Coordinates of C-alpha atoms in Angstrom, one line a residue:
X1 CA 106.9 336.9 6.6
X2 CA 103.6 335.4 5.1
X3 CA 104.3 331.7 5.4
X4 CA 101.3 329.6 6.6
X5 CA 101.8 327.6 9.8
X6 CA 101.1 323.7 10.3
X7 CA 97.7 324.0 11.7
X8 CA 95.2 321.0 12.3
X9 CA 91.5 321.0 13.3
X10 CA 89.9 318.8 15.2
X11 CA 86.1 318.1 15.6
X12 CA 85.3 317.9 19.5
X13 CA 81.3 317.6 20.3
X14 CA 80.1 320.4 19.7
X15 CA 83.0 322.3 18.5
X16 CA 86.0 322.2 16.0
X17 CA 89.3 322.9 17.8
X18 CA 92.3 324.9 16.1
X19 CA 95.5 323.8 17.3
X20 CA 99.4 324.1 16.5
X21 CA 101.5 321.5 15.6
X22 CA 102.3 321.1 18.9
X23 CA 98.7 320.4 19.8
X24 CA 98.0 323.8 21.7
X25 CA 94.6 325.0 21.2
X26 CA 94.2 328.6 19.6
X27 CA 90.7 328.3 18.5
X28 CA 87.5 326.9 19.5
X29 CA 84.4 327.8 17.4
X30 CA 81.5 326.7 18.8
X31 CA 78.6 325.8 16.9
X32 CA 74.6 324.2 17.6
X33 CA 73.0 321.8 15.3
X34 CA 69.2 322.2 16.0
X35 CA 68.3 325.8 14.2
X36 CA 65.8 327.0 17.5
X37 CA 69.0 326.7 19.7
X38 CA 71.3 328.3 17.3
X39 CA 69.1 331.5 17.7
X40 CA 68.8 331.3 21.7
X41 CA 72.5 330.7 21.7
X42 CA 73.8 332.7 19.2
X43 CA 75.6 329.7 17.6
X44 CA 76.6 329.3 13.9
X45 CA 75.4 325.8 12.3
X46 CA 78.0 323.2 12.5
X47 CA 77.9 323.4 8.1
X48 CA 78.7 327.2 9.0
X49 CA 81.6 326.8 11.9
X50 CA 83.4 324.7 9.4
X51 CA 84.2 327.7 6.8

């Protein structure tokens, strides 16, 4: 069965959040505005975490 599941993301500070329709948190992608950070860090930008 192929049939896409209720999903909702949410925007925490310096992540977005994945989470079921029953609010249980699946994913967190983490992500780092300032571009000398992102390198140190090995962080997408937050334009990039959003895709």
């Amino acid at each position: 069965m192929n049939a896409a599941l209720p999903l909702r993301i949410r925007h925490a500070a310096e992540s977005f959040v994945v989470e079921d329709v029953g609010g249980l948190a699946l994913v967190y992608v983490y992500f780092e505005e300032d571009p000398s950070w992102q390198r140190l860090v090995n962080r997408l930008s937050g334009a990039d975490a959003k895709v």
